[in-house]
CSV table of C-alpha atoms in Angstrom, one decimal:
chain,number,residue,atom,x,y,z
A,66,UNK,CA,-55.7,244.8,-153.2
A,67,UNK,CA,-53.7,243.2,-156.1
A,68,UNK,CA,-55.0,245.3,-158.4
A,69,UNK,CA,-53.4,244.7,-161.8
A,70,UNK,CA,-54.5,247.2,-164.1
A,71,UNK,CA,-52.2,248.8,-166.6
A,72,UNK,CA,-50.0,245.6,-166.0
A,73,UNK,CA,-48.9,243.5,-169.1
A,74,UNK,CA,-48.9,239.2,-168.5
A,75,UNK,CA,-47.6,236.5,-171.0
A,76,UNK,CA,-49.1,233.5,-169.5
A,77,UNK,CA,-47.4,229.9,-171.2
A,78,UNK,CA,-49.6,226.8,-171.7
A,79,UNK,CA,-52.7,228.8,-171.4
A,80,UNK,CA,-54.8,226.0,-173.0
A,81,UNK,CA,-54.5,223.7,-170.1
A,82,UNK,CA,-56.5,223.5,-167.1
A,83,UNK,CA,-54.0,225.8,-164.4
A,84,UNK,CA,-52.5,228.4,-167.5
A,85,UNK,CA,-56.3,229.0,-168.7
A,86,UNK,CA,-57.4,229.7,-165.0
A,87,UNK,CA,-54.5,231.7,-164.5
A,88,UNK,CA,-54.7,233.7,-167.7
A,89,UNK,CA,-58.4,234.3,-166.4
A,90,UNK,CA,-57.4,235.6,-163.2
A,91,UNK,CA,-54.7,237.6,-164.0
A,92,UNK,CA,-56.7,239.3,-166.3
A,93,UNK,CA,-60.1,239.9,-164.1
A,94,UNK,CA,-57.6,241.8,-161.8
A,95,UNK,CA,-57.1,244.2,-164.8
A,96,UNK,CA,-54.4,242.5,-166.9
A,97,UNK,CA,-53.8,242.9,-170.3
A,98,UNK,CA,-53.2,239.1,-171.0
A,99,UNK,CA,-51.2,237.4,-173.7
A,100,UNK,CA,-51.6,234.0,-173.8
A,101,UNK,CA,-49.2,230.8,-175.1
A,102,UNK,CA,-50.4,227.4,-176.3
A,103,UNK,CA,-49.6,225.2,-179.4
A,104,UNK,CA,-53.5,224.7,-180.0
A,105,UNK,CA,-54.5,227.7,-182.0
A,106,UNK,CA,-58.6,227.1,-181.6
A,107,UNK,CA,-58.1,226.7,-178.0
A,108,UNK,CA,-56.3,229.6,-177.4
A,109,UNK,CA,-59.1,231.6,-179.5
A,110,UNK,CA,-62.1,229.9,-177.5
A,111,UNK,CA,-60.5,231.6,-174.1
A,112,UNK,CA,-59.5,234.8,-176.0
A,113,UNK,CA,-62.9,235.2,-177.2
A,114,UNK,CA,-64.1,234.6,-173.3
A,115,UNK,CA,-62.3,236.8,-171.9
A,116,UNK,CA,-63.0,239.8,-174.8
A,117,UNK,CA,-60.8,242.5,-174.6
A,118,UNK,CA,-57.3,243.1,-173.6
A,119,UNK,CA,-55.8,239.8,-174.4
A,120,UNK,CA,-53.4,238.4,-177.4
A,121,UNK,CA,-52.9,235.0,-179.3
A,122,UNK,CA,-48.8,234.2,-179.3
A,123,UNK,CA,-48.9,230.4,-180.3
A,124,UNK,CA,-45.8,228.4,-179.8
A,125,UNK,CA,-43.9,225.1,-179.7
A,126,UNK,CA,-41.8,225.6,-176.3
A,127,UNK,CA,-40.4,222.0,-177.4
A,128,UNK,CA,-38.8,224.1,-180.4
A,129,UNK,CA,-35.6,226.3,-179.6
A,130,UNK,CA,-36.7,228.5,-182.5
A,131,UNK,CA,-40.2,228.9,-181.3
A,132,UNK,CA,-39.3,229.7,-177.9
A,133,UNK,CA,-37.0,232.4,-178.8
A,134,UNK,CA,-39.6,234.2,-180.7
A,135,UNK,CA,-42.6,234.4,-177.8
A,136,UNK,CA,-40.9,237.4,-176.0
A,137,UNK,CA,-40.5,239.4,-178.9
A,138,UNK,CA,-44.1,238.5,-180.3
A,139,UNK,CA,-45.9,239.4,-176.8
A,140,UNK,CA,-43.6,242.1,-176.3
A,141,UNK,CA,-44.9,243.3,-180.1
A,142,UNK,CA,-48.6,242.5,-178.7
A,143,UNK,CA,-48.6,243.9,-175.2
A,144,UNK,CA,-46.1,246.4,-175.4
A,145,UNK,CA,-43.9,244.9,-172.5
A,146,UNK,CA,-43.9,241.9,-170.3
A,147,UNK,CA,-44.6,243.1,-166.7
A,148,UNK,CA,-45.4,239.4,-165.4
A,149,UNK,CA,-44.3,235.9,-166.7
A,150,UNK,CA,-45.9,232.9,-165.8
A,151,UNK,CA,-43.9,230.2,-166.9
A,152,UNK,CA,-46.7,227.3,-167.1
A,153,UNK,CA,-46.8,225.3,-169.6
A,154,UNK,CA,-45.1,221.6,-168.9
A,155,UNK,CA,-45.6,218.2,-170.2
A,156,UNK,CA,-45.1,214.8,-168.8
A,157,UNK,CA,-43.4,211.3,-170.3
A,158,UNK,CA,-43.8,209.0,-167.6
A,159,UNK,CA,-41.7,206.1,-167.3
A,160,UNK,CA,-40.0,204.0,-164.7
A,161,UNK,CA,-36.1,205.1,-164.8
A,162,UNK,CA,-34.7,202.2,-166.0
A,163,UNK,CA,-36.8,201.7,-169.1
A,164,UNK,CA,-36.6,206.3,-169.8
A,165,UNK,CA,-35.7,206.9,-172.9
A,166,UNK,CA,-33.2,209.8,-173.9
A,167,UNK,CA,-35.6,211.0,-175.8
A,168,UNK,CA,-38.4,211.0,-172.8
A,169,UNK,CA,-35.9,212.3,-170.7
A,170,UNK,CA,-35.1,215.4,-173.0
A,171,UNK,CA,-38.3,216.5,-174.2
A,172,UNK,CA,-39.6,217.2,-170.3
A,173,UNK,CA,-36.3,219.0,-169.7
A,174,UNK,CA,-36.4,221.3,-172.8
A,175,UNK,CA,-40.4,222.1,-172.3
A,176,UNK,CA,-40.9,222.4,-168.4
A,177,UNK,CA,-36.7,223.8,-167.6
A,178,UNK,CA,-35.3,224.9,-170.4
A,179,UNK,CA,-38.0,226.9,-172.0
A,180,UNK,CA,-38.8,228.7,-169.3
A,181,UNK,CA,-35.0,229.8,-168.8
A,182,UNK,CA,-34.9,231.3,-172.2
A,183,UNK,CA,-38.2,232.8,-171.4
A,184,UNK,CA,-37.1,234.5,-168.3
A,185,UNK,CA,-33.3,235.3,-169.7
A,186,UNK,CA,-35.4,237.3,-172.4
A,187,UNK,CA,-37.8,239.0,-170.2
A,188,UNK,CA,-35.4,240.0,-167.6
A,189,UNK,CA,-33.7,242.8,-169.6
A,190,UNK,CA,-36.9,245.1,-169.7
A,191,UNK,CA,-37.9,244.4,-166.3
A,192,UNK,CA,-34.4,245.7,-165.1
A,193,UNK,CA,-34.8,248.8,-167.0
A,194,UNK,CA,-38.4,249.4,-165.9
A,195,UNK,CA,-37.2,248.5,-162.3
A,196,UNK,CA,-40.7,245.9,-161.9
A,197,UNK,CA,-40.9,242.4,-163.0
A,198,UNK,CA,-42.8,239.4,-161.7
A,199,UNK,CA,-41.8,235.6,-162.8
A,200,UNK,CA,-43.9,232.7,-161.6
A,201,UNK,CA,-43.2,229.9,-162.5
A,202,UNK,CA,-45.5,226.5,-161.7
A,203,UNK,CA,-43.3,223.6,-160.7
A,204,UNK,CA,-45.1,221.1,-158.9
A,205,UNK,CA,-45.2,218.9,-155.4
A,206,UNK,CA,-43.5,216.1,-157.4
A,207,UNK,CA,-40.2,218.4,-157.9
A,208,UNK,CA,-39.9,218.4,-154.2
A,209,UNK,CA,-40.9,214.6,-153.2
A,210,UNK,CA,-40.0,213.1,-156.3
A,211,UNK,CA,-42.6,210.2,-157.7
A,212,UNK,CA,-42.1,206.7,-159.0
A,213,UNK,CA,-42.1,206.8,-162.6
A,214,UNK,CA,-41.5,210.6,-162.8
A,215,UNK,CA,-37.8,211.0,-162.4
A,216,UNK,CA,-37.3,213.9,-165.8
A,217,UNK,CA,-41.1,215.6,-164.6
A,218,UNK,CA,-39.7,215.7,-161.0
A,219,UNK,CA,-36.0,216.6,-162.4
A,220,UNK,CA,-37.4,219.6,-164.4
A,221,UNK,CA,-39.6,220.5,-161.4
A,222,UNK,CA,-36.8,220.7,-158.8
A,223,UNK,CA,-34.5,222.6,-161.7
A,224,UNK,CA,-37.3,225.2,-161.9
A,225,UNK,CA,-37.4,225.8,-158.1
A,226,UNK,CA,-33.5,226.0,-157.9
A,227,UNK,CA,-33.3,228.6,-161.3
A,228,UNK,CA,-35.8,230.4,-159.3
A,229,UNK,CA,-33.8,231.0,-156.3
A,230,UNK,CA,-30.4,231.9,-157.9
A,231,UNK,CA,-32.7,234.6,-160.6
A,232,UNK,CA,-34.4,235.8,-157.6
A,233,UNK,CA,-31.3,236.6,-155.6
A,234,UNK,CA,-29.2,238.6,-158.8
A,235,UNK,CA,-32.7,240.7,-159.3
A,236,UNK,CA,-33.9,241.5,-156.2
A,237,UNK,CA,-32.8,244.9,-156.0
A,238,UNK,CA,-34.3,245.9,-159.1
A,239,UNK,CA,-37.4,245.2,-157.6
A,240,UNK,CA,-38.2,241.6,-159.2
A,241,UNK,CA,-39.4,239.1,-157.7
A,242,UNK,CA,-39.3,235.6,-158.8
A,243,UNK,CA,-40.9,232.6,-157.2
A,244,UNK,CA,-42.8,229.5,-157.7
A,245,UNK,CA,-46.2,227.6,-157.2
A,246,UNK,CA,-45.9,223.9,-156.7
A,247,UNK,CA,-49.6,222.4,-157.1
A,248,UNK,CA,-50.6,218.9,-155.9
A,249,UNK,CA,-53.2,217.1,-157.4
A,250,UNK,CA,-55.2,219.6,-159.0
A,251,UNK,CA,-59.0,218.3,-161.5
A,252,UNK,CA,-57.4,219.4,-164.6
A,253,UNK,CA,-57.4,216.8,-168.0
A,254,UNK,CA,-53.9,215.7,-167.2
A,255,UNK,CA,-55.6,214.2,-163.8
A,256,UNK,CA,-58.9,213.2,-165.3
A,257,UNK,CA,-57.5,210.1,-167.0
A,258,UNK,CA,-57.4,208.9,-163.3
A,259,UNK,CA,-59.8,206.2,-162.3
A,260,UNK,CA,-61.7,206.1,-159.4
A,261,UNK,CA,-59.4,203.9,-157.1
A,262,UNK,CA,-56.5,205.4,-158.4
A,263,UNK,CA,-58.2,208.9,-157.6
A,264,UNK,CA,-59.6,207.5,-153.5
A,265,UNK,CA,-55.9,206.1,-153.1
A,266,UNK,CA,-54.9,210.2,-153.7
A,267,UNK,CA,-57.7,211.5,-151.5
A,268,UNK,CA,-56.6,209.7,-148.5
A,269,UNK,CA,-53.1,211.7,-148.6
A,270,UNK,CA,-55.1,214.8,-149.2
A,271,UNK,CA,-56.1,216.2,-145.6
A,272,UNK,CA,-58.4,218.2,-147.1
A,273,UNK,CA,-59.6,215.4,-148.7
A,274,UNK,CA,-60.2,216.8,-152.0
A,275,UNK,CA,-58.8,217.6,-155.3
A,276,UNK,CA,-57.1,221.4,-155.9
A,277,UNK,CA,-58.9,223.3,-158.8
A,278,UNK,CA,-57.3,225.4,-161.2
A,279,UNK,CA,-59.0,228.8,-159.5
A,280,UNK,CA,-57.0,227.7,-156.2
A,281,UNK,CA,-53.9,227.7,-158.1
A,282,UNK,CA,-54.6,231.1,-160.3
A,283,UNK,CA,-55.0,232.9,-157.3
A,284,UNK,CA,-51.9,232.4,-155.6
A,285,UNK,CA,-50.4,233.2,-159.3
A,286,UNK,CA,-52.6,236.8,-158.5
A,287,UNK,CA,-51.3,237.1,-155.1
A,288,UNK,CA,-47.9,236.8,-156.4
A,289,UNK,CA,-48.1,238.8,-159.4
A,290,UNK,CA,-49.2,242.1,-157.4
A,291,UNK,CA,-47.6,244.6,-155.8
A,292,UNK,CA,-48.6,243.1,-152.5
A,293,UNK,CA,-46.3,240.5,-152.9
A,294,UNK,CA,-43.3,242.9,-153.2
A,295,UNK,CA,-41.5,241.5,-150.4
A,296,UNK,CA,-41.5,237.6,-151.0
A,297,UNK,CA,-39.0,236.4,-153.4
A,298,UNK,CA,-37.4,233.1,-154.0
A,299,UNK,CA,-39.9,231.0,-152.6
A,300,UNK,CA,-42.3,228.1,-153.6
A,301,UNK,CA,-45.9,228.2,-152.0
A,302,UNK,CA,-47.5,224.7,-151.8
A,303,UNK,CA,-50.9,224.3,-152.7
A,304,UNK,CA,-51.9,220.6,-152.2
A,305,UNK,CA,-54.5,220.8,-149.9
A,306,UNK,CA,-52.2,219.4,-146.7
A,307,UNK,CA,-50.7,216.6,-148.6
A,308,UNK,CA,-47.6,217.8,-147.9
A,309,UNK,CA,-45.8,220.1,-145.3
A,310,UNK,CA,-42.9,221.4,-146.2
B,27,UNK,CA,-14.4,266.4,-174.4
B,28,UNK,CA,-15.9,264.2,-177.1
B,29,UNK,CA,-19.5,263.9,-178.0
B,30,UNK,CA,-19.1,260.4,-176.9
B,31,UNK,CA,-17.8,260.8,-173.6
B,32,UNK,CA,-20.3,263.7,-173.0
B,33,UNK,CA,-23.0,260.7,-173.7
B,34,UNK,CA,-21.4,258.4,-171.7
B,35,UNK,CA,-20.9,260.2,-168.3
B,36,UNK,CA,-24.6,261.4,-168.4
B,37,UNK,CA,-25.4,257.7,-168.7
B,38,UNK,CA,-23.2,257.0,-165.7
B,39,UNK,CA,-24.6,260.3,-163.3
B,40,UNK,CA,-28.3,258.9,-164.4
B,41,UNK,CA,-27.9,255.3,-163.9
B,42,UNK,CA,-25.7,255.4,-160.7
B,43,UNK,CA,-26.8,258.2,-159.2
B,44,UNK,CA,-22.9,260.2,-158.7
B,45,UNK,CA,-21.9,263.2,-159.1
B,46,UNK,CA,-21.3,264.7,-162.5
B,47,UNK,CA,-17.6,265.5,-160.6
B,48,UNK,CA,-16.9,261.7,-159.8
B,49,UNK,CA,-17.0,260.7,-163.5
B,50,UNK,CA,-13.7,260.7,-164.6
B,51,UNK,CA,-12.1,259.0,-166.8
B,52,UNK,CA,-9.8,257.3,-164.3
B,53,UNK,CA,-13.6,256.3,-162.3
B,54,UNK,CA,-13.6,252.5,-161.8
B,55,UNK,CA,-17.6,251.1,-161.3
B,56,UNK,CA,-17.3,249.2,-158.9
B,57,UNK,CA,-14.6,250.5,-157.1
B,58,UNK,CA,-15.5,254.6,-157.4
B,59,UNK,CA,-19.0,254.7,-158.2
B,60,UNK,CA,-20.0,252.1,-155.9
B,61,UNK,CA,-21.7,249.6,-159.0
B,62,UNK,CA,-22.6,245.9,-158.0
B,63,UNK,CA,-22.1,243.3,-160.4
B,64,UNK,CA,-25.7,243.9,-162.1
B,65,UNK,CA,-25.2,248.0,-162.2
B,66,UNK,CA,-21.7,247.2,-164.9
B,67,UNK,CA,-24.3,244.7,-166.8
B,68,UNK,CA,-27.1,247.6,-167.0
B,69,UNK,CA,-24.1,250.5,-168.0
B,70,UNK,CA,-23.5,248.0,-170.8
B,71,UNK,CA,-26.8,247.4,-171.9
B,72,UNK,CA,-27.4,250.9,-171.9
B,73,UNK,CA,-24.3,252.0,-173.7
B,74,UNK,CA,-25.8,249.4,-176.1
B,75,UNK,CA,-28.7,251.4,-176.6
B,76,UNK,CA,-27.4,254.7,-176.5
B,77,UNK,CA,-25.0,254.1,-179.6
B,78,UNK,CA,-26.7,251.5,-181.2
B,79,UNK,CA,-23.8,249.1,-181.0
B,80,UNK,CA,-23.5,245.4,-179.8
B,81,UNK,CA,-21.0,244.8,-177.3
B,82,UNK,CA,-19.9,241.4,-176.5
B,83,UNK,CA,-19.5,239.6,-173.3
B,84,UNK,CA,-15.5,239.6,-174.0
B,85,UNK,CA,-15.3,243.1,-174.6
B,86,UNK,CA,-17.5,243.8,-171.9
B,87,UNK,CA,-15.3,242.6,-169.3
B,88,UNK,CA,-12.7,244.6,-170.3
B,89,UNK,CA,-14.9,247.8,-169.5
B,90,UNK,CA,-14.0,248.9,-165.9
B,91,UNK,CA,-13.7,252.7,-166.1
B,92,UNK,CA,-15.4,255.4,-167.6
B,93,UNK,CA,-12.2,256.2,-170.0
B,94,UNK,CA,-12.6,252.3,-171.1
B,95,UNK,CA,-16.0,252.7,-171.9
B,96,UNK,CA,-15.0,256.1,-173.5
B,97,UNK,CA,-12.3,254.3,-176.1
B,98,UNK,CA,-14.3,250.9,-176.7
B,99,UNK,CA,-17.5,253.3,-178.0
B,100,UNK,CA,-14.8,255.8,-179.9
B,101,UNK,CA,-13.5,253.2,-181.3
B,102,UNK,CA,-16.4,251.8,-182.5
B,103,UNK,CA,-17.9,254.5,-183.8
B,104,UNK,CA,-14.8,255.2,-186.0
């Protein structure tokens, strides 16, 4: 079960906490791996942990020109891109009165726009080779919306709608597209937390715990294999309970 | 029958599955060979390939039969 060997993945954000564990996963199941970051000594640290079968494409999603160069460079490096993983994301919190443009269209271009260039220029070969996989990690927050996140929840939501239209035109090419939404998960974004901040979490949490990265890479496995042929279009929650949708 | 249009019907029987009889040049895509909306995009994109040629979204509406596909690619080519 979910065996991915012979399979080619380009994994985005793959120095952060979630796209490193992912990365990791995907390529323990047998993966060739590419992986994206903008910090070059971090993406060599995990390349040199994981040994063979994985590549270094750096890149500046936050940079139109940048972004449109990551397929071809991974596609030059692993041959083709059988799974996507759009990752990689950023916050600029602010309350919505006081968000800048500027705030506002840096989340939008990094977390939503990127990863719809990304995809558009993936797409093409999956067609062709009649297999694709595109995951894509929104985030709880894109369907509850948060106080102070109104462009992280914006981008969020976007990603989970894009999903669902690219899902239904590919489907019969044997694509599937779909998304992970996390909830709090240990990673450095939520490590700047302090303890109160971190108890007042817990006690939404029915599991009464924080996620960890592995618990989110191996739904990103699940959904990259061939088992998962028959679910398409859809968001799986991992937030420990917090909440039901 | 051109070289061209040799080319482009086995691209058609291949990636639609029809009979080699069916391709005609009068053969609509969607409404002959039974394409969907995403088949005409993949014809395209393999025409694209096949000949080495770039062929706009415009000009790729305007493709509906196998003798359009035929002229814009002859045409091209000269």
């Amino acid at each position: 079960m979910f065996n991915l060997t012979g399979k080619s993945a380009l994994v985005t954000g793959a120095t952060g906490g979630i796209g490193g564990a992912v990365a990791k996963a995907l390529h323990a199941q047998g993966a060739q791996v590419a992986i994206s970051g903008t910090r070059r000594e971090a993406l060599e640290a995990l390349a040199t942990e994981l040994g063979n079968r994985v590549h270094i494409v750096p890149a500046n999603l936050s940079d139109r020109d940048s972004v449109e160069a990551l397929i071809p460079a991974a596609e030059a490096a692993l041959g083709q891109v059988d799974i996507l993983v759009n990752n990689a994301g950023v916050t600029r919190d602010n309350l919505f009165m006081r968000m800048k443009d500027e705030e506002w269209e840096t989340v939008l271009r990094v977390n939503l726009e990127a990863a719809f260039r990304l995809s558009r220029a993936v797409i093409k070969g999956m067609m062709k080779r009649r297999w694709g996989r595109i995951v894509s990690v929104t985030s709880v927050i894109g369907t509850t919306g948060n106080a102070g996140q109104a462009n992280y929840a914006a981008s969020k939501a976007g990603l989970i709608g894009m999903s669902k239209s690219l899902a239904q035109e590919v489907a019969s090419r044997n694509i599937t597209v779909n998304c992970i939404a996390p909830g709090f998960i240990a990673t450095p974004m939520t490590d700047v937390l302090n303890e109160k901040q971190r108890e007042g979490i817990l006690t939404k949490v029915p599991m009464a715990r924080l996620g960890t990265p592995e618990d989110i890479a191996a739904a990103a496995v699940y959904l990259a294999s061939d088992e998962a042929a028959y679910l398409t279009g859809q968001t799986l929650h991992i937030n420990g309970g917090m909440t039901m949708i | 029958m051109s070289d061209i249009a040799d080319r482009v019907k086995k691209i058609v029987v291949e990636h639609l599955g029809v009979e080699p009889e069916k391709v005609i040049d009068s053969a609509n895509f969607i409404d002959d060979l039974g394409a969907d909306s995403l088949d005409t995009v993949e014809l395209v994109m393999a025409f694209e390939e096949e000949f080495s040629v770039e062929i706009p979204d415009d000009a790729a509406e305007t493709i509906r039969t196998v003798g359009d596909a035929v002229s814009f690619l002859e045409k091209k080519a000269a």
